[in-house]
PDB file of C-alpha atoms (C1' of nucleotides) and ligand atoms in Angstrom:
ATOM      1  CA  UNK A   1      -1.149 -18.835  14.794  1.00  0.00           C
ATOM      2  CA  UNK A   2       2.032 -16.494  15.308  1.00  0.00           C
ATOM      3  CA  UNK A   3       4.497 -18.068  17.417  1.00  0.00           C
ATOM      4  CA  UNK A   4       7.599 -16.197  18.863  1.00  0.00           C
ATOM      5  CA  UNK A   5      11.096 -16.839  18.240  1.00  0.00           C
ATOM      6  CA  UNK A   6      13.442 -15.892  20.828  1.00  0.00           C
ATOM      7  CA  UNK A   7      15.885 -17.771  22.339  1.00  0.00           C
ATOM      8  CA  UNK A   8      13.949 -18.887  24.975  1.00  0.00           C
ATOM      9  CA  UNK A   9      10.249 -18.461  24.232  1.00  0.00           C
ATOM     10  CA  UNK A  10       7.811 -20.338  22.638  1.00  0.00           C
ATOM     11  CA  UNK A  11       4.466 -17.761  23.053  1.00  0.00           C
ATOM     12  CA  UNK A  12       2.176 -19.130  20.072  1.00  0.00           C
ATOM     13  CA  UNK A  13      -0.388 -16.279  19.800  1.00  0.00           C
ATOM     14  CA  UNK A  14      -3.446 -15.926  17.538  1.00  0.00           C
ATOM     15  CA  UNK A  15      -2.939 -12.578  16.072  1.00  0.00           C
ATOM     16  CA  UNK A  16       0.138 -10.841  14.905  1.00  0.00           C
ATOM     17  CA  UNK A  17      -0.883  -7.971  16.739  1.00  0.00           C
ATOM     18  CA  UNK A  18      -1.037  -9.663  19.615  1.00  0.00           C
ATOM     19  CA  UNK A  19       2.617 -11.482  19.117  1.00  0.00           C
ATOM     20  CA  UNK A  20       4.001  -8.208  18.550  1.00  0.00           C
ATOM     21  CA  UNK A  21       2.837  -6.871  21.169  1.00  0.00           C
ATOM     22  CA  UNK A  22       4.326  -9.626  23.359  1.00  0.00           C
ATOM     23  CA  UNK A  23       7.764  -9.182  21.632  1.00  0.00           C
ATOM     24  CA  UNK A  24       7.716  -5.351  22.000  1.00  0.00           C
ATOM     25  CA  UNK A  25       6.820  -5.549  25.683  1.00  0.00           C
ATOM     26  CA  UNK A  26       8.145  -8.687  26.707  1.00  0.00           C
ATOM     27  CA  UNK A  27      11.407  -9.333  24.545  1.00  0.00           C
ATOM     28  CA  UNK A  28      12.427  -6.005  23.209  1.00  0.00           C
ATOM     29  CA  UNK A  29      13.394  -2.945  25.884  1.00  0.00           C
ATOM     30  CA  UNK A  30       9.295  -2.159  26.085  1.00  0.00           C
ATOM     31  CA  UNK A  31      10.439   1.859  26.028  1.00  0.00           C
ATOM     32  CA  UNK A  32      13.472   1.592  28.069  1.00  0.00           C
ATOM     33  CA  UNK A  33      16.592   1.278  27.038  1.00  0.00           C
ATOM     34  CA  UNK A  34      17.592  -0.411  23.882  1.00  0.00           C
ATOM     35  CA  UNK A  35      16.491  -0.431  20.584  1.00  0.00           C
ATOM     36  CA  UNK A  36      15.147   1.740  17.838  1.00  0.00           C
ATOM     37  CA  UNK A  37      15.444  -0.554  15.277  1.00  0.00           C
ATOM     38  CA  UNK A  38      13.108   0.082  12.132  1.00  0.00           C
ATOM     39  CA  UNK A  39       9.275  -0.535  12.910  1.00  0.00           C
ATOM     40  CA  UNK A  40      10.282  -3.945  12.213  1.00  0.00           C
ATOM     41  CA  UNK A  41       9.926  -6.387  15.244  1.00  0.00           C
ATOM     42  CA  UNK A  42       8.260  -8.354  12.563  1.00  0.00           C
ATOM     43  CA  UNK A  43      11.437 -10.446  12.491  1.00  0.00           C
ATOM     44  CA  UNK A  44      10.924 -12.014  15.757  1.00  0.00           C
ATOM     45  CA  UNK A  45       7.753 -14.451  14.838  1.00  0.00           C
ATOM     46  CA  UNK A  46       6.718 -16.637  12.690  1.00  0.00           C
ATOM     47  CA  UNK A  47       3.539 -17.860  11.569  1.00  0.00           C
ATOM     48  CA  UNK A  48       2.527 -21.374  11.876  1.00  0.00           C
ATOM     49  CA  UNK A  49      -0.563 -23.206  10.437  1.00  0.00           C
ATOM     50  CA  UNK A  50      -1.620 -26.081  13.128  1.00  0.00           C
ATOM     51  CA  UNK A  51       1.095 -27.629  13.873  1.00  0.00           C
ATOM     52  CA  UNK A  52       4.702 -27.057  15.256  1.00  0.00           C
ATOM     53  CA  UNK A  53       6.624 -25.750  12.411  1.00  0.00           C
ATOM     54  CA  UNK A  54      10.038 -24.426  14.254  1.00  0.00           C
ATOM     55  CA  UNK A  55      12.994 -24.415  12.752  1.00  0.00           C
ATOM     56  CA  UNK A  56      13.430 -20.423  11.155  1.00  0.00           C
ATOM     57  CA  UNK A  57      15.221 -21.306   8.139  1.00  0.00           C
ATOM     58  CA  UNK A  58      15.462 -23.810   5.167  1.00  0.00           C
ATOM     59  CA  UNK A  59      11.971 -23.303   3.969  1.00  0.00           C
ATOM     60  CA  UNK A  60      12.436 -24.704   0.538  1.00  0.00           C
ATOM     61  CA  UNK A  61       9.944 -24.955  -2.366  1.00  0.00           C
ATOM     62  CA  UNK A  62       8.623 -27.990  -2.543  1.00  0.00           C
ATOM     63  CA  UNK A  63       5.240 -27.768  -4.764  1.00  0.00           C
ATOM     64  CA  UNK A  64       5.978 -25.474  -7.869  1.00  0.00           C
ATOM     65  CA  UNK A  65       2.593 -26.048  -9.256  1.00  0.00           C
ATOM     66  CA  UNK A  66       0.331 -25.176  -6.446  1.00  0.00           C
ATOM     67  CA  UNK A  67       0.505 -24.627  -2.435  1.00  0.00           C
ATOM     68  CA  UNK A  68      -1.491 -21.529  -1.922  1.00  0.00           C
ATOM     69  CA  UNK A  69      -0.460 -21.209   1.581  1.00  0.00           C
ATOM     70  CA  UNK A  70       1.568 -17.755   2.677  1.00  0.00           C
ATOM     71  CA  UNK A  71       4.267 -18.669   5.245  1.00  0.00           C
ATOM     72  CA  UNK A  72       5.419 -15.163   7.396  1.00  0.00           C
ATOM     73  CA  UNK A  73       9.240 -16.289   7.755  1.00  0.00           C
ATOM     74  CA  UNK A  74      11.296 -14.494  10.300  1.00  0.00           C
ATOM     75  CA  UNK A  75      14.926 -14.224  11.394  1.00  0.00           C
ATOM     76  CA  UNK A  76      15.709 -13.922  14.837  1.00  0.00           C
ATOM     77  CA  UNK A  77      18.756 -12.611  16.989  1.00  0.00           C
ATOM     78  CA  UNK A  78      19.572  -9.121  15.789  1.00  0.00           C
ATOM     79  CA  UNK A  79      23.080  -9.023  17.729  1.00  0.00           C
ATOM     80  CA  UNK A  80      26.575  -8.277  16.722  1.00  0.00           C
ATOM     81  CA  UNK A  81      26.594 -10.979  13.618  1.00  0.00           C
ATOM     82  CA  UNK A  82      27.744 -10.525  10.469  1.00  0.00           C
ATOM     83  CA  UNK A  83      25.186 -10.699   7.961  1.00  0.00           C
ATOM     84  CA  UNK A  84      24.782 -10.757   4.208  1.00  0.00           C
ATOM     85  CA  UNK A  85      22.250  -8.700   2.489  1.00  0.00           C
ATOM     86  CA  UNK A  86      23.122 -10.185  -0.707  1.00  0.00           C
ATOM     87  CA  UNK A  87      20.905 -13.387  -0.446  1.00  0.00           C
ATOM     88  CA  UNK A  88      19.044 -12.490  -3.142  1.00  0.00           C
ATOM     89  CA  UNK A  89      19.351 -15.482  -5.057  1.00  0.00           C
ATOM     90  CA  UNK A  90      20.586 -18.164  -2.037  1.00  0.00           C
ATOM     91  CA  UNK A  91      17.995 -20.677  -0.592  1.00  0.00           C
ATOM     92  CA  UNK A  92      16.118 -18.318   1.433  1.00  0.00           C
ATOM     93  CA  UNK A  93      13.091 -16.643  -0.140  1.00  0.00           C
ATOM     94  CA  UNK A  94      13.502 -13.603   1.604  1.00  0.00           C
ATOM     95  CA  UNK A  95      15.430 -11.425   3.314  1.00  0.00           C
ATOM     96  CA  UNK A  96      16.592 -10.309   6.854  1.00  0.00           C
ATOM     97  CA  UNK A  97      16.394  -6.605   6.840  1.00  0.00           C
ATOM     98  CA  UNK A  98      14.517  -3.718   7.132  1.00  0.00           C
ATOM     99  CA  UNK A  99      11.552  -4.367   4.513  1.00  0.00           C
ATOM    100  CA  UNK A 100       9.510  -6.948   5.474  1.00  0.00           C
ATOM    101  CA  UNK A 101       8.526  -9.008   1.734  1.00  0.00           C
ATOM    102  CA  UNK A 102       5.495 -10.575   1.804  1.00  0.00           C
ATOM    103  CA  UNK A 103       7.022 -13.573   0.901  1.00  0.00           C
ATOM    104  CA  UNK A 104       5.372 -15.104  -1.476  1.00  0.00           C
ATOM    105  CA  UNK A 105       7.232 -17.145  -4.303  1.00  0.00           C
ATOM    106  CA  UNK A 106       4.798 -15.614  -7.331  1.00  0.00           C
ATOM    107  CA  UNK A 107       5.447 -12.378  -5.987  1.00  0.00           C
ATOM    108  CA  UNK A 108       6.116  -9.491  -8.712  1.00  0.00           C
ATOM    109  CA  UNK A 109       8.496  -7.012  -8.182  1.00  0.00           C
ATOM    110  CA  UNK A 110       9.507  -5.544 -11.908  1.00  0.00           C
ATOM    111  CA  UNK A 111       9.739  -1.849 -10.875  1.00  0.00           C
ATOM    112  CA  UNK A 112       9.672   0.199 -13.510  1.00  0.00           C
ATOM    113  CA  UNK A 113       8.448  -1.814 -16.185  1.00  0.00           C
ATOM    114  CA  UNK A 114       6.416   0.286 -18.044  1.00  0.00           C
ATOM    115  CA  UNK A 115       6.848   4.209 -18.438  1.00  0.00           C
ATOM    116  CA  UNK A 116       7.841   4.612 -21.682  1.00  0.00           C
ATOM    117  CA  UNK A 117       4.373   6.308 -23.253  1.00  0.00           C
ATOM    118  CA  UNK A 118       5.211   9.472 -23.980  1.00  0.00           C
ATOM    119  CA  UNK A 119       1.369  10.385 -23.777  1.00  0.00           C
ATOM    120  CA  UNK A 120       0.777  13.393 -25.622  1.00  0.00           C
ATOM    121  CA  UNK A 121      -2.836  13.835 -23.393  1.00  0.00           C
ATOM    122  CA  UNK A 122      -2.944  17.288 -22.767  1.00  0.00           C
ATOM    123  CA  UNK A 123      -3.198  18.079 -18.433  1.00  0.00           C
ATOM    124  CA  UNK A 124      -6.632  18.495 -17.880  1.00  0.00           C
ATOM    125  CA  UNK A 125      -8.959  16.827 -15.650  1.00  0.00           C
ATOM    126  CA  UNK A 126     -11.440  15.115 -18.132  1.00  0.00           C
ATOM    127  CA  UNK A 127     -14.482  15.406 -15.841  1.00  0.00           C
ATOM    128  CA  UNK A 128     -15.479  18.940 -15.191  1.00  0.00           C
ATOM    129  CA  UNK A 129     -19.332  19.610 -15.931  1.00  0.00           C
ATOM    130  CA  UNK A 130     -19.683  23.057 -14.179  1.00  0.00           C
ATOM    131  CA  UNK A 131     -21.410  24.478 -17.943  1.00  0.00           C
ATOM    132  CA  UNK A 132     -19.762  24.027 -20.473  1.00  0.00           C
ATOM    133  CA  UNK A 133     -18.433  20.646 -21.596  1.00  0.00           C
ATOM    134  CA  UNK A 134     -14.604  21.362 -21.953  1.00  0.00           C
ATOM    135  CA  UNK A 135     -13.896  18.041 -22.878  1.00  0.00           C
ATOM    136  CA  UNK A 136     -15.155  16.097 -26.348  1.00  0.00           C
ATOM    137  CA  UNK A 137     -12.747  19.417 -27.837  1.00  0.00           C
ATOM    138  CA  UNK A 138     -10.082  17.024 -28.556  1.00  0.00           C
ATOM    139  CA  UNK A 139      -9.263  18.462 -31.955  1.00  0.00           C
ATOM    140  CA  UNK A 140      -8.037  21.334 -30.445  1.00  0.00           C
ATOM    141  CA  UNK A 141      -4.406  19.946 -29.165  1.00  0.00           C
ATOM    142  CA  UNK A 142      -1.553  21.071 -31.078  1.00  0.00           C
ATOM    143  CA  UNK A 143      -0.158  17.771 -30.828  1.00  0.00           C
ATOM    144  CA  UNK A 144       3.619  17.092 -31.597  1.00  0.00           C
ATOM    145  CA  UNK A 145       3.833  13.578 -31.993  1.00  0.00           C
ATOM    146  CA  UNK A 146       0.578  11.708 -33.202  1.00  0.00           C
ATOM    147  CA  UNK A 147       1.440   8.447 -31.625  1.00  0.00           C
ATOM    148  CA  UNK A 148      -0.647   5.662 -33.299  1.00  0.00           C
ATOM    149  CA  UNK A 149      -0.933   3.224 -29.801  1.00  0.00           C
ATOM    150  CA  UNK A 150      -2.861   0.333 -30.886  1.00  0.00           C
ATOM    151  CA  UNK A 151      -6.447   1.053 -30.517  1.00  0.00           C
ATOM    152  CA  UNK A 152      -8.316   3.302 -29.321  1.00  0.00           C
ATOM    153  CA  UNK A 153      -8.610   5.923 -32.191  1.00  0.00           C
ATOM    154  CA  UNK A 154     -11.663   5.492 -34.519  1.00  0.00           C
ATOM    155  CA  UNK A 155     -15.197   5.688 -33.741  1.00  0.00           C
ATOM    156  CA  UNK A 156     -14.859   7.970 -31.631  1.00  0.00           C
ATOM    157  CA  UNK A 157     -17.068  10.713 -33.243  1.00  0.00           C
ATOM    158  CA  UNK A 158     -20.025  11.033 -31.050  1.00  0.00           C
ATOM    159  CA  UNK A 159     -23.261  12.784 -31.573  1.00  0.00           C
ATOM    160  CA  UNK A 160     -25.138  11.163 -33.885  1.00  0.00           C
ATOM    161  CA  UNK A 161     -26.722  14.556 -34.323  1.00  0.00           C
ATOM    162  CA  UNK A 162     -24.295  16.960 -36.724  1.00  0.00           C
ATOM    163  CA  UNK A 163     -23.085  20.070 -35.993  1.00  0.00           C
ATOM    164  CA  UNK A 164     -25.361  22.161 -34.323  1.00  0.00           C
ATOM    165  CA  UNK A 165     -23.658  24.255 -31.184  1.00  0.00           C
ATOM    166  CA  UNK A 166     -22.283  26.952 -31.803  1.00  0.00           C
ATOM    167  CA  UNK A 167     -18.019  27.550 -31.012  1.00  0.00           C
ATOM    168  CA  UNK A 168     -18.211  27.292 -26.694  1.00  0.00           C
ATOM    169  CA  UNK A 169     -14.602  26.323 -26.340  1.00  0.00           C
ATOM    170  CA  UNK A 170     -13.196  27.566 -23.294  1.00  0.00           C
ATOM    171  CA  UNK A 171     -10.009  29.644 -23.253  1.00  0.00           C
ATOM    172  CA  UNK A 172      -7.991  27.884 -20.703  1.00  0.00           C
ATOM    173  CA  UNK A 173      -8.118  24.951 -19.146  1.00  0.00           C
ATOM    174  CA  UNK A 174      -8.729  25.659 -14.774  1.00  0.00           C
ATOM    175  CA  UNK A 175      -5.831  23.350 -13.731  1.00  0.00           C
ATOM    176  CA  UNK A 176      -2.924  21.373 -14.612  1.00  0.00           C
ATOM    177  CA  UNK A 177      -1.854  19.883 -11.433  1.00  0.00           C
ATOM    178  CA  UNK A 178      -0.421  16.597 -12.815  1.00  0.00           C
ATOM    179  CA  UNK A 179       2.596  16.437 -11.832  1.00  0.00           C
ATOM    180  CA  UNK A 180       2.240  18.337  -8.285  1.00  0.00           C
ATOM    181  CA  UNK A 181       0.647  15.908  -7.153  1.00  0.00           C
ATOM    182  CA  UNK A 182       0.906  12.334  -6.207  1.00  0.00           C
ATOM    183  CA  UNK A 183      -0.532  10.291  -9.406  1.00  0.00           C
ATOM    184  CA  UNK A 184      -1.046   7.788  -7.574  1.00  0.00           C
ATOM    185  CA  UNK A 185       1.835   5.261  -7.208  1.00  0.00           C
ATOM    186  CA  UNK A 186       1.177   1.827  -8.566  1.00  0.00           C
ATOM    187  CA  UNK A 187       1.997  -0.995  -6.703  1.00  0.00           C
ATOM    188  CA  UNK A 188      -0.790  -3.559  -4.626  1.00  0.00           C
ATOM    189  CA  UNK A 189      -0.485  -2.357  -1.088  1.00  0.00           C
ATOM    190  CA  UNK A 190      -1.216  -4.466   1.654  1.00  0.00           C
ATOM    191  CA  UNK A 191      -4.826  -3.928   1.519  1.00  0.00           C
ATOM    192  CA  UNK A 192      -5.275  -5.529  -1.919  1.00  0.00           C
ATOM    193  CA  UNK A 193      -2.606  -8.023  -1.065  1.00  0.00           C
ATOM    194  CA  UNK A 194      -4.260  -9.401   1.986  1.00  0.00           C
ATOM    195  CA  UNK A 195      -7.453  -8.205   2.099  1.00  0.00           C
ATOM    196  CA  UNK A 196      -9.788  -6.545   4.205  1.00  0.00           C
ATOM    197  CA  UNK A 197     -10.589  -9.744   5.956  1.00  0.00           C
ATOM    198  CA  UNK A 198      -7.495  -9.968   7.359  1.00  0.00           C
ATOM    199  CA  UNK A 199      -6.167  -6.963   8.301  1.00  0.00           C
ATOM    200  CA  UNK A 200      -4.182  -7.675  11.065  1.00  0.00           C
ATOM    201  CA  UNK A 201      -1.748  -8.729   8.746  1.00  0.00           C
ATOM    202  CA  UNK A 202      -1.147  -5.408   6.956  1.00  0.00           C
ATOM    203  CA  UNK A 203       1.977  -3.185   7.824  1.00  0.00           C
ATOM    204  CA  UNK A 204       1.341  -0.639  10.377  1.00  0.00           C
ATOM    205  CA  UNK A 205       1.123   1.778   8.429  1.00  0.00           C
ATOM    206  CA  UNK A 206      -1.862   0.451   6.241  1.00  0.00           C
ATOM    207  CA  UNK A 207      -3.726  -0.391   9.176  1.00  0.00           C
ATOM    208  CA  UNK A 208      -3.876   3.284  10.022  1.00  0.00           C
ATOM    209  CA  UNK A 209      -4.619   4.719   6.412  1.00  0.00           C
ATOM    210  CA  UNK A 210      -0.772   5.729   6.114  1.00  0.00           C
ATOM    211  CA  UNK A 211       1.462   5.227   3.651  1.00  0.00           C
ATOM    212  CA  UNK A 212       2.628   2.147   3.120  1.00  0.00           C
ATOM    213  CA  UNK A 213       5.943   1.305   3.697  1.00  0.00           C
ATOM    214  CA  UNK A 214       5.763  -2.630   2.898  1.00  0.00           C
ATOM    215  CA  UNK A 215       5.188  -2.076  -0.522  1.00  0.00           C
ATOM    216  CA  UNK A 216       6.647   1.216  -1.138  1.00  0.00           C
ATOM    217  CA  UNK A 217       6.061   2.227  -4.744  1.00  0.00           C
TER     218      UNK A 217
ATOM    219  C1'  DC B   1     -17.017   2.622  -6.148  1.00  0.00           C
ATOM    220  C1'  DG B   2     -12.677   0.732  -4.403  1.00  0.00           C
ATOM    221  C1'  DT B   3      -8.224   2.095  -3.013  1.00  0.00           C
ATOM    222  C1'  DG B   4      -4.280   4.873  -1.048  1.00  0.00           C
ATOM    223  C1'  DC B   5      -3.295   8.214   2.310  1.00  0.00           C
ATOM    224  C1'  DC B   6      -3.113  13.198   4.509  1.00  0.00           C
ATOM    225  C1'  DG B   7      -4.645  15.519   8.221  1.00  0.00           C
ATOM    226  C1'  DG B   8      -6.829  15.362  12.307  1.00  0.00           C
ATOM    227  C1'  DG B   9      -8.463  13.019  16.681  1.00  0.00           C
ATOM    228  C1'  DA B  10      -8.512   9.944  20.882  1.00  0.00           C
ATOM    229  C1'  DG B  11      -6.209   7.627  24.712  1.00  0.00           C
TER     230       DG B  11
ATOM    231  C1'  DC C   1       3.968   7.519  21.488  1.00  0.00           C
ATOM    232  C1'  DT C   2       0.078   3.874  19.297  1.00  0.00           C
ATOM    233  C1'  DC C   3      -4.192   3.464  17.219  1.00  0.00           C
ATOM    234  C1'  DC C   4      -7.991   4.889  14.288  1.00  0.00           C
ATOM    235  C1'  DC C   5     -11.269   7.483  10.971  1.00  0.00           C
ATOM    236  C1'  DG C   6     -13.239  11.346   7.926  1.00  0.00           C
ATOM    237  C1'  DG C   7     -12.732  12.608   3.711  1.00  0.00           C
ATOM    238  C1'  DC C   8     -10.511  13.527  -0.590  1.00  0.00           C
ATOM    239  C1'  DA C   9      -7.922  12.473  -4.746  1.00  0.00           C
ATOM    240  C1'  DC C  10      -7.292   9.234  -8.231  1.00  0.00           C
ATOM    241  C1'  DG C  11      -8.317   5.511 -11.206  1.00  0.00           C
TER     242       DG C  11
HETATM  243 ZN1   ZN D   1       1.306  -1.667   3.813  1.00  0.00          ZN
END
DNA sequence: CGTGCCGGGAG
DNA sequence: CTCCCGGCACG
């Protein structure tokens, strides 16, 4: 149940789709005149279990041990009012501006806290099988730096069967795009976060195979 | 095979 | 503009 928070309206709706909708068309200019705030007219509703649960603020943290329930928190009025953006640490969990955090008290949100392996993999795609098998020729690298990780370094001579092929190395690898190309930022986007079963509550931008801009890596 | 998302499509 | 999907790259 999303209910609206304006001034004067009470709409409880089922789906956030559906409340935003209302808000957008309803509250906010509806194309007219007015408004171009970010894509966020999440602000304006708030979710609601059962029961009334008004009352946009103080939302404490009672249970520190369990209370698996998600609460959507909102802010309304956007007018002329002077507001902080350094809550960060005050009694609200989370705060009024553009990004839209999912709220949730266990949430991570250590950027950054890995890179720091320098990696001395060489840039080629491990699974090519056009002929020849250019990978398995890992003692080929001119490696700088043999970095000792942790694991991950014996038994790893296959073939129980000795040598027997002939040299078949390949001069080059065919590509080296890492680097040109998006590696993949890590960071659970709203589809892991919420599910397939509920997508309605992804960020626009998930629901339409976009990039997300909830979770931006 | 699941996930993120670009490019393309419909209304 | 909002909404969605095919398909591909990446893990
Ligand atoms: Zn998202």
């Amino acid at each position: 149940m999303y209910k609206c928070l304006w001034p004067n309206c009470g709409k409880v709706l089922r789906s956030i789709v559906g409340i935003k909708r209302h808000i957008k068309t309803q509250h906010l200019g509806d194309g007219t005149d007015s408004d171009q705030r970010r894509r966020e007219e999440d602000f304006y509703y708030t979710e609601v279990q059962v029961k009334e649960e008004a009352a946009p603020e103080s939302a404490t943290s009672p249970t520190f041990g369990s209370s698996p329930i998600v609460i959507q928190q909102a802010l309304a009025k956007p007018e002329a009012l002077a507001l902080d953006q350094a809550t960060l640490e005050s009694h609200l969990p989370n705060s009024a501006l553009s990004q839209s955090a999912p709220s949730s008290f266990w949430h991570i949100q250590a950027d950054h806290a890995y890179q720091a392996l320098p990696s001395i993999q060489i840039p080629v795609s491990p699974h090519i099988f056009t002929s020849i098998s250019w990978a398995a020729a890992t003692s080929t690298i001119p490696s700088l730096s043999p970095v000792r990780s942790r694991s991950l370094s014996f038994s790893e001579h296959q073939q129980p069967t000795p040598m027997l092929k002939s040299h078949l190395i390949v001069a080059s690898p065919p590509r080296a795009p890492s680097g040109t190309r998006k590696v993949r930022g890590e960071a659970k986007k709203c589809r892991k976060v919420y599910g397939i079963e509920h997508r309605d509550q992804w960020c626009t931008a998930c629901r339409w195979k976009k990039a997300c801009q909830r979770f931006l890596d």
